[in-house]
mmCIF file of C-alpha atoms (C1' of nucleotides) in Angstrom:
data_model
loop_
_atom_site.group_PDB
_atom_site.id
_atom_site.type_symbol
_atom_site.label_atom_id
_atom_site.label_comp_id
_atom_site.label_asym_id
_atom_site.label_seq_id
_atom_site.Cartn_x
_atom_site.Cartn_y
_atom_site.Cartn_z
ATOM 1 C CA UNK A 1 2.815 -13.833 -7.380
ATOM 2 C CA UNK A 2 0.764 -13.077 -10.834
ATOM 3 C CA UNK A 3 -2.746 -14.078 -11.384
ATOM 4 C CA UNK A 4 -2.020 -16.808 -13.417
ATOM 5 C CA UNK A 5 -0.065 -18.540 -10.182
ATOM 6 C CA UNK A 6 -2.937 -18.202 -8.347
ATOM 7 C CA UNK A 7 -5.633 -19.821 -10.423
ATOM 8 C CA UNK A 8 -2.903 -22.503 -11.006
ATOM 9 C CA UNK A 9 -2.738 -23.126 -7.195
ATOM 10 C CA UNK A 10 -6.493 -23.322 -6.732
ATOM 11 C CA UNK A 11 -6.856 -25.952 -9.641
ATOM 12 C CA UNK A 12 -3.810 -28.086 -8.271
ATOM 13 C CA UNK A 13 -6.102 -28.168 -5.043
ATOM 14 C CA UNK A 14 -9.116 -28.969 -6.691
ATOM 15 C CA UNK A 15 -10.719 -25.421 -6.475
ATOM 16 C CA UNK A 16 -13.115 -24.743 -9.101
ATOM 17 C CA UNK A 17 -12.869 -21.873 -11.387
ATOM 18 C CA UNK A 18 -15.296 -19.226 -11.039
ATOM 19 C CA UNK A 19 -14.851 -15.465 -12.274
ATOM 20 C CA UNK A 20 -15.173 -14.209 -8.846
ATOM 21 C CA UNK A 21 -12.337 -15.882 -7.552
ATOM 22 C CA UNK A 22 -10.347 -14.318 -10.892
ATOM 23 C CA UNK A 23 -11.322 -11.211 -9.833
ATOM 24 C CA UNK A 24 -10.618 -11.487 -6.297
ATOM 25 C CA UNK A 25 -7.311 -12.192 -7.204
ATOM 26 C CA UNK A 26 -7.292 -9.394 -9.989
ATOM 27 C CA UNK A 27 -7.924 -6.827 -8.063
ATOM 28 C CA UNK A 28 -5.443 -8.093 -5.046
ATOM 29 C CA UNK A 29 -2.809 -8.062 -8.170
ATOM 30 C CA UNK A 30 -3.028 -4.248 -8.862
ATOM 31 C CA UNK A 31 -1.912 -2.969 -5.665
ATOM 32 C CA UNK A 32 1.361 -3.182 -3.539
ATOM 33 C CA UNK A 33 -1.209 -2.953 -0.719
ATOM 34 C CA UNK A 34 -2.784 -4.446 2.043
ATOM 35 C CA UNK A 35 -6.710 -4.362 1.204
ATOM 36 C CA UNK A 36 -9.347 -4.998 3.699
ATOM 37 C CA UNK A 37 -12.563 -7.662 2.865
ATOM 38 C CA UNK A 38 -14.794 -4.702 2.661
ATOM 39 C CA UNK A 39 -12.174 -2.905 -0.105
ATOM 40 C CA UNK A 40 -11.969 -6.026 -2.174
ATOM 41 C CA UNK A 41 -15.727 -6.023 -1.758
ATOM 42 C CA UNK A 42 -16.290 -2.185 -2.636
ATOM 43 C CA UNK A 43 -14.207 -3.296 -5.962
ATOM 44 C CA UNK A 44 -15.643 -6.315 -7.162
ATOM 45 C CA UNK A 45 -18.559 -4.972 -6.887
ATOM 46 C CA UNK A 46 -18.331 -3.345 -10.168
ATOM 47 C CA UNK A 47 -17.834 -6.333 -12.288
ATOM 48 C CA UNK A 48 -20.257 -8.493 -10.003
ATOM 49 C CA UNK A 49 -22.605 -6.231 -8.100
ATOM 50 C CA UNK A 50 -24.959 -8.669 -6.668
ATOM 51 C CA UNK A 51 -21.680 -10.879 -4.770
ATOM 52 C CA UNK A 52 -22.221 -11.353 -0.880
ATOM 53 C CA UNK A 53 -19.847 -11.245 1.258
ATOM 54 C CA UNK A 54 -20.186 -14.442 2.517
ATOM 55 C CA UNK A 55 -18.465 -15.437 -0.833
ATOM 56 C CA UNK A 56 -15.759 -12.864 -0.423
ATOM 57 C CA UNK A 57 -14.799 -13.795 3.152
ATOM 58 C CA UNK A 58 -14.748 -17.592 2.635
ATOM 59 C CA UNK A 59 -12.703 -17.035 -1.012
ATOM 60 C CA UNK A 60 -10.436 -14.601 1.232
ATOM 61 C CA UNK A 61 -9.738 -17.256 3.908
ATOM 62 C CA UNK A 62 -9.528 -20.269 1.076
ATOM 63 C CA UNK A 63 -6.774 -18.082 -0.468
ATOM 64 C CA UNK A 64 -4.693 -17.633 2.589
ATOM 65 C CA UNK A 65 -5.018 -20.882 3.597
ATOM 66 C CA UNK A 66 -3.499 -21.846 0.297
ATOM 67 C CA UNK A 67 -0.843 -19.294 0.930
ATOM 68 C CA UNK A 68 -2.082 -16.991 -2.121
ATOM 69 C CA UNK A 69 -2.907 -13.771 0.224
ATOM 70 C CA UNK A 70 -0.565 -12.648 3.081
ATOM 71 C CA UNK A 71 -2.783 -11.402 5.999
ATOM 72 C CA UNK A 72 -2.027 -9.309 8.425
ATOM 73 C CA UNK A 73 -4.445 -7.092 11.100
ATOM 74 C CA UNK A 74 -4.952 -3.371 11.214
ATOM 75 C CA UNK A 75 -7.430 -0.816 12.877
ATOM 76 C CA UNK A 76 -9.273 -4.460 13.985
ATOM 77 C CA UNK A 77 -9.766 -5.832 10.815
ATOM 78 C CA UNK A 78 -7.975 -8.257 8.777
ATOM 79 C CA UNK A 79 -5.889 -6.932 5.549
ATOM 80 C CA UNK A 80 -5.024 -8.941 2.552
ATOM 81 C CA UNK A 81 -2.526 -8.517 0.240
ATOM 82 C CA UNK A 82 -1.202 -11.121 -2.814
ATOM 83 C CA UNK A 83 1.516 -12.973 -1.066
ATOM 84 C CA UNK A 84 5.006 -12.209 -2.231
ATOM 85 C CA UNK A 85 7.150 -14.370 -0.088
ATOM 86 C CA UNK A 86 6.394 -17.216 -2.811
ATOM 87 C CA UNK A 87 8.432 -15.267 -5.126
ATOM 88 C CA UNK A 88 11.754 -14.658 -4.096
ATOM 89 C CA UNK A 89 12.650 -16.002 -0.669
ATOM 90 C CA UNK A 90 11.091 -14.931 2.514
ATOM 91 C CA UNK A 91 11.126 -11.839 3.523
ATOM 92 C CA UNK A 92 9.193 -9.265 5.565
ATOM 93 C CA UNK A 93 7.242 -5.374 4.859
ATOM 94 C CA UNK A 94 7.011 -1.987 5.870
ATOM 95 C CA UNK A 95 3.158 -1.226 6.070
ATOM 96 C CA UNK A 96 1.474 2.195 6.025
ATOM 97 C CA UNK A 97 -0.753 2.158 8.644
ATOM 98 C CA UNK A 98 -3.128 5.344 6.692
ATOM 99 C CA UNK A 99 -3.555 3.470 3.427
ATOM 100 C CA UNK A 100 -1.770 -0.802 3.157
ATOM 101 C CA UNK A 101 0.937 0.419 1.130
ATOM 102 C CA UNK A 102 3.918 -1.825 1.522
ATOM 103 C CA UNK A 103 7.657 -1.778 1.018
ATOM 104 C CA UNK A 104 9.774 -4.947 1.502
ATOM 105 C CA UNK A 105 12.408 -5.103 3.737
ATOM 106 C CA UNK A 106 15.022 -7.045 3.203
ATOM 107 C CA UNK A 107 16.362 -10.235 5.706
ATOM 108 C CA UNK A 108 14.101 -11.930 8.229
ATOM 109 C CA UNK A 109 15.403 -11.379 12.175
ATOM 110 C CA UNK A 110 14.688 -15.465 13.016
ATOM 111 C CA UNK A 111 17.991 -15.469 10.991
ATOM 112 C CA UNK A 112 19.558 -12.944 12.674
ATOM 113 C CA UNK A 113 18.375 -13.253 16.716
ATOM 114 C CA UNK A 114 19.977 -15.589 17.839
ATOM 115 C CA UNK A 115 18.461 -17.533 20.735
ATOM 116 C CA UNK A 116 14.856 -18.788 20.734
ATOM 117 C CA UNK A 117 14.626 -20.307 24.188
ATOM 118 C CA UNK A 118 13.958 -24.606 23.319
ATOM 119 C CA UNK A 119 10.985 -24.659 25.948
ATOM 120 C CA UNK A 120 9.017 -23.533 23.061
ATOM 121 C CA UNK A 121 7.892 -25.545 19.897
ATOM 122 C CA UNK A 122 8.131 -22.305 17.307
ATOM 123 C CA UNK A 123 5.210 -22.632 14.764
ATOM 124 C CA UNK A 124 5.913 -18.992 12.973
ATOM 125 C CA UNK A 125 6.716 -15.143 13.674
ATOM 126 C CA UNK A 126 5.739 -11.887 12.763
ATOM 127 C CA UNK A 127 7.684 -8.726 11.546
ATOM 128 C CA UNK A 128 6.465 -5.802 10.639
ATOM 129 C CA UNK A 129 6.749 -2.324 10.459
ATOM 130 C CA UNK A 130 4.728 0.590 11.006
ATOM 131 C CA UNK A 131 4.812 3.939 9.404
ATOM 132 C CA UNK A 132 3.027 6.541 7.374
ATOM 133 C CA UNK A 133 4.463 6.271 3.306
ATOM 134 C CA UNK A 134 5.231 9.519 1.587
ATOM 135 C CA UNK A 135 1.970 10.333 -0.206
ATOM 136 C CA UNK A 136 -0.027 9.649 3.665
ATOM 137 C CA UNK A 137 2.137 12.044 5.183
ATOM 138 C CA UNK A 138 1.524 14.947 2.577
ATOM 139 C CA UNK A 139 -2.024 13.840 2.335
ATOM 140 C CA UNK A 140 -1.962 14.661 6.331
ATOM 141 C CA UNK A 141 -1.531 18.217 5.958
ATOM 142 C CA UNK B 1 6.161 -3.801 35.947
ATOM 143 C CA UNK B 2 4.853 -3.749 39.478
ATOM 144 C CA UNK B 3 1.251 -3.530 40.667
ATOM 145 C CA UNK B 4 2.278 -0.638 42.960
ATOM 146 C CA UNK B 5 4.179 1.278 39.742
ATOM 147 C CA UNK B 6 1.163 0.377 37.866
ATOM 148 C CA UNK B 7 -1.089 2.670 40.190
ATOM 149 C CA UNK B 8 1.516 4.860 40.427
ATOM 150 C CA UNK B 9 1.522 5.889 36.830
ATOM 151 C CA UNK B 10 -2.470 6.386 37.182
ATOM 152 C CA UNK B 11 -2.067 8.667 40.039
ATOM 153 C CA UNK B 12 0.254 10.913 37.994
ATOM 154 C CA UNK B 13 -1.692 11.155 35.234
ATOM 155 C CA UNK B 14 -4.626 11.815 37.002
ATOM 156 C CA UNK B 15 -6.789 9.240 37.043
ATOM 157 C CA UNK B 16 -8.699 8.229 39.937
ATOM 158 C CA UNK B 17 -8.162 4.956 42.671
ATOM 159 C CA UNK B 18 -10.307 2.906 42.366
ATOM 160 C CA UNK B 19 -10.529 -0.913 43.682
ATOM 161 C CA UNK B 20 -11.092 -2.473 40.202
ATOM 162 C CA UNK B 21 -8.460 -1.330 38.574
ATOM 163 C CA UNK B 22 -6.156 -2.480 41.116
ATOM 164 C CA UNK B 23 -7.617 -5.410 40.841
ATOM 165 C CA UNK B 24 -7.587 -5.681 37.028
ATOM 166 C CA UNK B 25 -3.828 -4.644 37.404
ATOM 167 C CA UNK B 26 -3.262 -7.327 39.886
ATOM 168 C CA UNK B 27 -4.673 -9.837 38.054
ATOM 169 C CA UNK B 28 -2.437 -9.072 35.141
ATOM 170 C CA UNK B 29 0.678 -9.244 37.345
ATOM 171 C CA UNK B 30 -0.140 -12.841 38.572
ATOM 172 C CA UNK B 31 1.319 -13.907 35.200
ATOM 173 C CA UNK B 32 3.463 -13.923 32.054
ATOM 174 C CA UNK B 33 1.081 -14.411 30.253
ATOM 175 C CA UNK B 34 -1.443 -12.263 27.415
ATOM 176 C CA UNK B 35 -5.007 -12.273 28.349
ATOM 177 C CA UNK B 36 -8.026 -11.865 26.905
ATOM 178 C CA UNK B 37 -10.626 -8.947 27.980
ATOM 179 C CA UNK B 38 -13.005 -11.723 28.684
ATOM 180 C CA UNK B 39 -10.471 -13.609 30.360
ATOM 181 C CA UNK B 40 -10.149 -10.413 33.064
ATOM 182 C CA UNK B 41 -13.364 -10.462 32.775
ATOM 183 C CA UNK B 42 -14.253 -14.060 34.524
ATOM 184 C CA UNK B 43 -11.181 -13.554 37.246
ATOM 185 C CA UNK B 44 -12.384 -10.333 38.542
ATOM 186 C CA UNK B 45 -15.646 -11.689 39.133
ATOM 187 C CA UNK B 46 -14.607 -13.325 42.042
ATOM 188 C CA UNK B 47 -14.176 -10.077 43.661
ATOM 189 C CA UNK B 48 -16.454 -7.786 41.869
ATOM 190 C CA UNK B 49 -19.440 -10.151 40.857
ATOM 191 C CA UNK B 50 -21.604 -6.981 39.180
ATOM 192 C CA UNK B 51 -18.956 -5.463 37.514
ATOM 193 C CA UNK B 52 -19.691 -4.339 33.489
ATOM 194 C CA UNK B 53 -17.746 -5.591 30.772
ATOM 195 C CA UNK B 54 -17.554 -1.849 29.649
ATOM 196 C CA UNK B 55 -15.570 -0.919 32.483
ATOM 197 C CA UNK B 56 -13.120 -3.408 31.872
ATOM 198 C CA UNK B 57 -12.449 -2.742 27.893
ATOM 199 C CA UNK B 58 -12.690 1.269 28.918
ATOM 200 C CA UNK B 59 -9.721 0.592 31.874
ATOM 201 C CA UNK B 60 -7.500 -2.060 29.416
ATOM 202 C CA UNK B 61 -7.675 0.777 26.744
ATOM 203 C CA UNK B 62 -6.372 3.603 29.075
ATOM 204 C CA UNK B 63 -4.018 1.561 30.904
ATOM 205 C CA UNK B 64 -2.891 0.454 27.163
ATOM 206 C CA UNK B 65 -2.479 3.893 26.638
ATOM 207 C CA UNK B 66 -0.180 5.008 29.739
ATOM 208 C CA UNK B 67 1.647 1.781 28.956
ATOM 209 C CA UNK B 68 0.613 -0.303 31.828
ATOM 210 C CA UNK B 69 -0.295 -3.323 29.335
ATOM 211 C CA UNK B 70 1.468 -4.300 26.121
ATOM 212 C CA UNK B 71 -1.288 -5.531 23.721
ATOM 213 C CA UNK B 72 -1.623 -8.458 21.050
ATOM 214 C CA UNK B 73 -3.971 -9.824 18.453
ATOM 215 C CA UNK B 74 -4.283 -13.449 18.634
ATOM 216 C CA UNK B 75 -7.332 -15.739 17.428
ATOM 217 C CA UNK B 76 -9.257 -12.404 16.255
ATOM 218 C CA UNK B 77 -8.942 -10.799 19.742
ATOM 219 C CA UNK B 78 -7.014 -8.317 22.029
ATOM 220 C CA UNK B 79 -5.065 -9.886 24.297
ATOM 221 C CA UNK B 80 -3.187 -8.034 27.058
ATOM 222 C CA UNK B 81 -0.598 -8.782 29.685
ATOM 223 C CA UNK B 82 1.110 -6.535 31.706
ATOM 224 C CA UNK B 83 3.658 -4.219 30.237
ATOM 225 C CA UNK B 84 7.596 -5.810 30.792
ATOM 226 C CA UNK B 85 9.794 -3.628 28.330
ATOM 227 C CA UNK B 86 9.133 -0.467 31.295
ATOM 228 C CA UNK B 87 11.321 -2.793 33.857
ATOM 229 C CA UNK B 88 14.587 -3.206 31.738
ATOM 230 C CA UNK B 89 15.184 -2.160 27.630
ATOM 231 C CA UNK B 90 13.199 -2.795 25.070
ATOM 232 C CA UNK B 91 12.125 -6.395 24.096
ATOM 233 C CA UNK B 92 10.076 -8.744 22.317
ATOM 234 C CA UNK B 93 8.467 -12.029 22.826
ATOM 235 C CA UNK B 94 7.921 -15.623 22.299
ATOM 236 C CA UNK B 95 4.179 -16.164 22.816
ATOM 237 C CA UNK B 96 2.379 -19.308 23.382
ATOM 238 C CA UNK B 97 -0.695 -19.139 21.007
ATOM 239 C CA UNK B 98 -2.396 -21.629 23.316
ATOM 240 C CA UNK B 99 -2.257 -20.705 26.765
ATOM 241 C CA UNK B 100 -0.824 -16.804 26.012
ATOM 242 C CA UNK B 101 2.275 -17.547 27.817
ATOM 243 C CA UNK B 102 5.463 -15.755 26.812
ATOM 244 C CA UNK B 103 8.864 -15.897 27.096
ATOM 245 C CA UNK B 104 11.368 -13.536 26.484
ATOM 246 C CA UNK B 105 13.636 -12.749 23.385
ATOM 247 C CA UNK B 106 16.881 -10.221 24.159
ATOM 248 C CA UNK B 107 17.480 -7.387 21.155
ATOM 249 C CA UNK B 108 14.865 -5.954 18.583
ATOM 250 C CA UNK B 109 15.328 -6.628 15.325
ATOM 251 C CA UNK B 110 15.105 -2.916 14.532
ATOM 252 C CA UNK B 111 18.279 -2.782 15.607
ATOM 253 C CA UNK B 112 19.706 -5.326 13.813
ATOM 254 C CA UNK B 113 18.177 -5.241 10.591
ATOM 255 C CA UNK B 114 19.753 -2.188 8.652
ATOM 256 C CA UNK B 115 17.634 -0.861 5.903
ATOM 257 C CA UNK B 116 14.341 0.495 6.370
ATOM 258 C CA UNK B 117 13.298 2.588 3.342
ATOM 259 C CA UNK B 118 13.481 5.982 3.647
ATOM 260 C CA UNK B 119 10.839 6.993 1.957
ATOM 261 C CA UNK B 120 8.500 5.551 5.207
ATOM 262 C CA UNK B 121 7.896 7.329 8.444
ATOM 263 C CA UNK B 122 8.301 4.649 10.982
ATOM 264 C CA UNK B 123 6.078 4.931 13.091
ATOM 265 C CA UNK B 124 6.226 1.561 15.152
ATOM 266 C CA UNK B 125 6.822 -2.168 14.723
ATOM 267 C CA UNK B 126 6.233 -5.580 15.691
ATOM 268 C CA UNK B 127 8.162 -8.608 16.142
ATOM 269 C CA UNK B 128 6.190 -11.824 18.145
ATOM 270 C CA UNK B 129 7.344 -15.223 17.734
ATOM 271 C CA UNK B 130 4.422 -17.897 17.808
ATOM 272 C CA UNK B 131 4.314 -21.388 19.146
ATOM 273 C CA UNK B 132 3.600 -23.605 21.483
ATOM 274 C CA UNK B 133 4.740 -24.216 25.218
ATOM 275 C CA UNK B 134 6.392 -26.893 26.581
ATOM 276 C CA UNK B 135 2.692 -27.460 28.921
ATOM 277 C CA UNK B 136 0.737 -27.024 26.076
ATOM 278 C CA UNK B 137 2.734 -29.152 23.765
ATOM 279 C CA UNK B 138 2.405 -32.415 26.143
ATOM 280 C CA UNK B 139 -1.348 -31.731 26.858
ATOM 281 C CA UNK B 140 -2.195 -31.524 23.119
ATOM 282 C CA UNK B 141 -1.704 -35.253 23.034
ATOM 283 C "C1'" DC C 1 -24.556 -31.972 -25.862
ATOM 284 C "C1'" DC C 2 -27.027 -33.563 -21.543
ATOM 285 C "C1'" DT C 3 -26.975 -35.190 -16.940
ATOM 286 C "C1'" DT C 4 -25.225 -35.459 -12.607
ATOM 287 C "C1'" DT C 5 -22.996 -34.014 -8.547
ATOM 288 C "C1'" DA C 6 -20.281 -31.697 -5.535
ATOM 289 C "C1'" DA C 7 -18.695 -27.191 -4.966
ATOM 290 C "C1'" DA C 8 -19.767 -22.342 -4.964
ATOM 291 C "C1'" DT C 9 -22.835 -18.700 -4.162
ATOM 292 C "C1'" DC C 10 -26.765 -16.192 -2.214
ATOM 293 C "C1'" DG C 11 -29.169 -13.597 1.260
ATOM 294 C "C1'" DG C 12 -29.891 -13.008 5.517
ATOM 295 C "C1'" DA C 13 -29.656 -14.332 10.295
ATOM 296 C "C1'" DT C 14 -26.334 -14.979 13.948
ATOM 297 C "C1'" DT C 15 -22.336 -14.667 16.676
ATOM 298 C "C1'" DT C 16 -18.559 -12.318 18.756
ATOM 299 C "C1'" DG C 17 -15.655 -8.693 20.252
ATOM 300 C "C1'" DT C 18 -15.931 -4.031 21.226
ATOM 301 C "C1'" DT C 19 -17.749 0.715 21.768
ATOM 302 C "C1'" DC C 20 -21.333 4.004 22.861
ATOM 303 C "C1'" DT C 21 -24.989 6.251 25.685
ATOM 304 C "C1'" DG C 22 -27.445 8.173 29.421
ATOM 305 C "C1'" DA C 23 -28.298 7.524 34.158
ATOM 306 C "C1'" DT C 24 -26.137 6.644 38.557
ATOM 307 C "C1'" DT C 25 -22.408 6.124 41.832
ATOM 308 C "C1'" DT C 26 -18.011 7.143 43.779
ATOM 309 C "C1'" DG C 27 -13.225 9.282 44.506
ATOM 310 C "C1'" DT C 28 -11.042 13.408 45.525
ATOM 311 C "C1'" DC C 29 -10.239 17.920 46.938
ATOM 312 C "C1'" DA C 30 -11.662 22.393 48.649
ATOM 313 C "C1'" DT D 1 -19.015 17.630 54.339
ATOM 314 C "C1'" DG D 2 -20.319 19.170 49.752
ATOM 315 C "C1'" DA D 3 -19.535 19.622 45.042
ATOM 316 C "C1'" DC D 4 -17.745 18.163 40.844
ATOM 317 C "C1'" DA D 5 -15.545 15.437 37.742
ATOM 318 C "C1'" DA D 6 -14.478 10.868 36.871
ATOM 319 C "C1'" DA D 7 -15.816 6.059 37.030
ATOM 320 C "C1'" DT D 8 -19.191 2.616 36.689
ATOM 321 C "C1'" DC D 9 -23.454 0.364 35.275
ATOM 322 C "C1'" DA D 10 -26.692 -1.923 32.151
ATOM 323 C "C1'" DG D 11 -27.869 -2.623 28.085
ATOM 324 C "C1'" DA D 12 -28.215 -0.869 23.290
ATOM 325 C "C1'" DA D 13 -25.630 -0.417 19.228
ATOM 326 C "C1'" DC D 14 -21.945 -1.565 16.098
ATOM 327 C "C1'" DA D 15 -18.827 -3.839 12.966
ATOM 328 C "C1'" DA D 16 -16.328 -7.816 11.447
ATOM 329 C "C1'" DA D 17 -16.806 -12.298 10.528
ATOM 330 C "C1'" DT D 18 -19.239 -16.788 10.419
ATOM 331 C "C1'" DC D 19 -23.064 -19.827 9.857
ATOM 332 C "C1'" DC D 20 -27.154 -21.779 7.493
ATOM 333 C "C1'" DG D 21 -30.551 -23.633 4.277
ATOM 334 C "C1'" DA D 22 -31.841 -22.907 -0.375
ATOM 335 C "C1'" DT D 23 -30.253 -22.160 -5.043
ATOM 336 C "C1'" DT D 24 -26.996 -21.922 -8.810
ATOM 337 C "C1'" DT D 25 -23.051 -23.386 -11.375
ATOM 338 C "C1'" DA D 26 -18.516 -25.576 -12.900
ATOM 339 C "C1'" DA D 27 -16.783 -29.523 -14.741
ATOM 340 C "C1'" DA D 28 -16.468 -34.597 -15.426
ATOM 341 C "C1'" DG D 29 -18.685 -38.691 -17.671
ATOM 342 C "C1'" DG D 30 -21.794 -40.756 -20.563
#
DNA sequence: CCTTTAAATCGGATTTGTTCTGATTTGTCA
DNA sequence: TGACAAATCAGAACAAATCCGATTTAAAGG
C-alpha cells in the first residue's frame, strides 16, 4: 500500500486530514517492518515533538481498523506494519523476531489444510513465521 | 498431556512438589480449552484461598517453559491450556475467541507450504484459526 | 474570508496484565 | 531432624494501552 492509498481510505471514511496521521503513515511506508507504537512514536517525534501518545495509539488502532496497518504481537506488545495484503492477494510473512523485518511468503494454508471441523463459525487465522533475518544473526555475534 | 506426566516432567527437571502446582496443572487438564492467568487464578481459589497471583504467573511461565502449557495471545492477554502436541505429532488449532475452546486441525502448514526464504533463520511459527463455537455462536443471540 | 461544529489532539491520570523484591515458608535430602 | 535451596507471599513497581475533560483544528457553509 503507498501513502497516497492510505490518506485516500481515511477520507472515503470521513477521517479528517491532519499531518500527523501523514506521518504516521510515512514513516510506516519506509520500512518492510513491523514497528511498535513506541517506534512510530520515537520517529514522529522529530517532525512533531510535542504529539502524545494518546494520539498515536488511537490513529494506530483507527488505521487497523480500516485495514491500513497489519498488526501482529511480539515481546508483549503490539507491532504495526503498512498492510500489504491489499496489494496483491492475500498472503502471509516471515517476521524477525530481533528487529520486524518481514519477508512474504507465498500461499495461505486455509487453502491448502483441508478440513476445518463445521462446529466452528471461522472468523480469521493467523500464520506466521518466526526467525532471526540475516543482518540479526551477524549482528548476534 | 496427563496431570501425572505433567508432574513428572517437573520432577525430572528438578523442580519441587508442591500442592499448587498440581493443582494449577489439574485445573488445566479439566479442559480443551486456553485460559487466562486470571482465569487460574479464580479456580484455584477454591482450594488455595491466600494464594498470590505471583505464584501463579511465576509457575505458568516455567511450566511454559518445560512445555507443560502451549501459550496464546488473545484479547491483549496470555492465555494457556495444557500442552496437546506432547501426546501425538505436532498440531495446530481452531480456537474459540470467546470461550478459549479449541479444536483440533491435523498437519502444519510448515509442512505443506514449500518456500520459506532462505535468507531467514526459522526459528518458530504459528498457525491458530479463530472463531466462534458452536455454544458460543447460539448464546450470542 | 469568517463562523461553526464535530473531530482530533493534548496531557495526564487510570487501568490492566505482568514482573520484581525482600521476607517468610516449605519441600527435599543428607 | 536439620539445613538449604526452592517456592510462596504481599505488595510495590512496571509497561502497554486506554480513558477523560479541556483545548485546538480541519473543513464545510454562509
Amino acid at each position: 500500500m503507498k501513502v497516497e492509498e492510505a490518506l485516500q481510505i481515511l477520507k472515503e471514511h470521513g477521517y479528517k486530514y491532519t499531518g500527523k496521521r501523514e506521518e504516521m503513515i510515512r514513516i510506516c511506508a519506509e520500512e518492510k517492518r513491523y514497528l511498535s507504537a513506541k517506534d512510530i512514536m520515537e520517529r514522529i517525534k522529530e517532525l512533531y515533538p510535542t504529539l502524545s501518545f494518546d494520539t498515536v495509539y488511537r490513529n494506530i488502532s483507527t488505521f487497523v481498523q480500516l485495514g491500513i496497518l497489519e498488526e501482529t504481537e511480539l515481546d508483549g506488545e503490539g507491532k504495526f506494519r503498512l498492510a500489504c495484503s491489499a496489494d496483491g492477494h492475500h498472503h502471509h510473512h516471515v517476521i524477525c523476531t530481533e528487529c520486524g523485518k518481514t519477508s512474504s511468503l507465498p500461499g495461505c494454508p486455509m487453502n491448502v489444510m483441508a478440513s476445518v471441523p463445521e462446529d466452528f463459525q471461522v472468523t480469521g487465522h493467523k500464520f506466521e513465521v518466526y526467525g532471526m533475518c540475516k543482518e540479526c544473526v551477524s549482528h548476534a555475534n
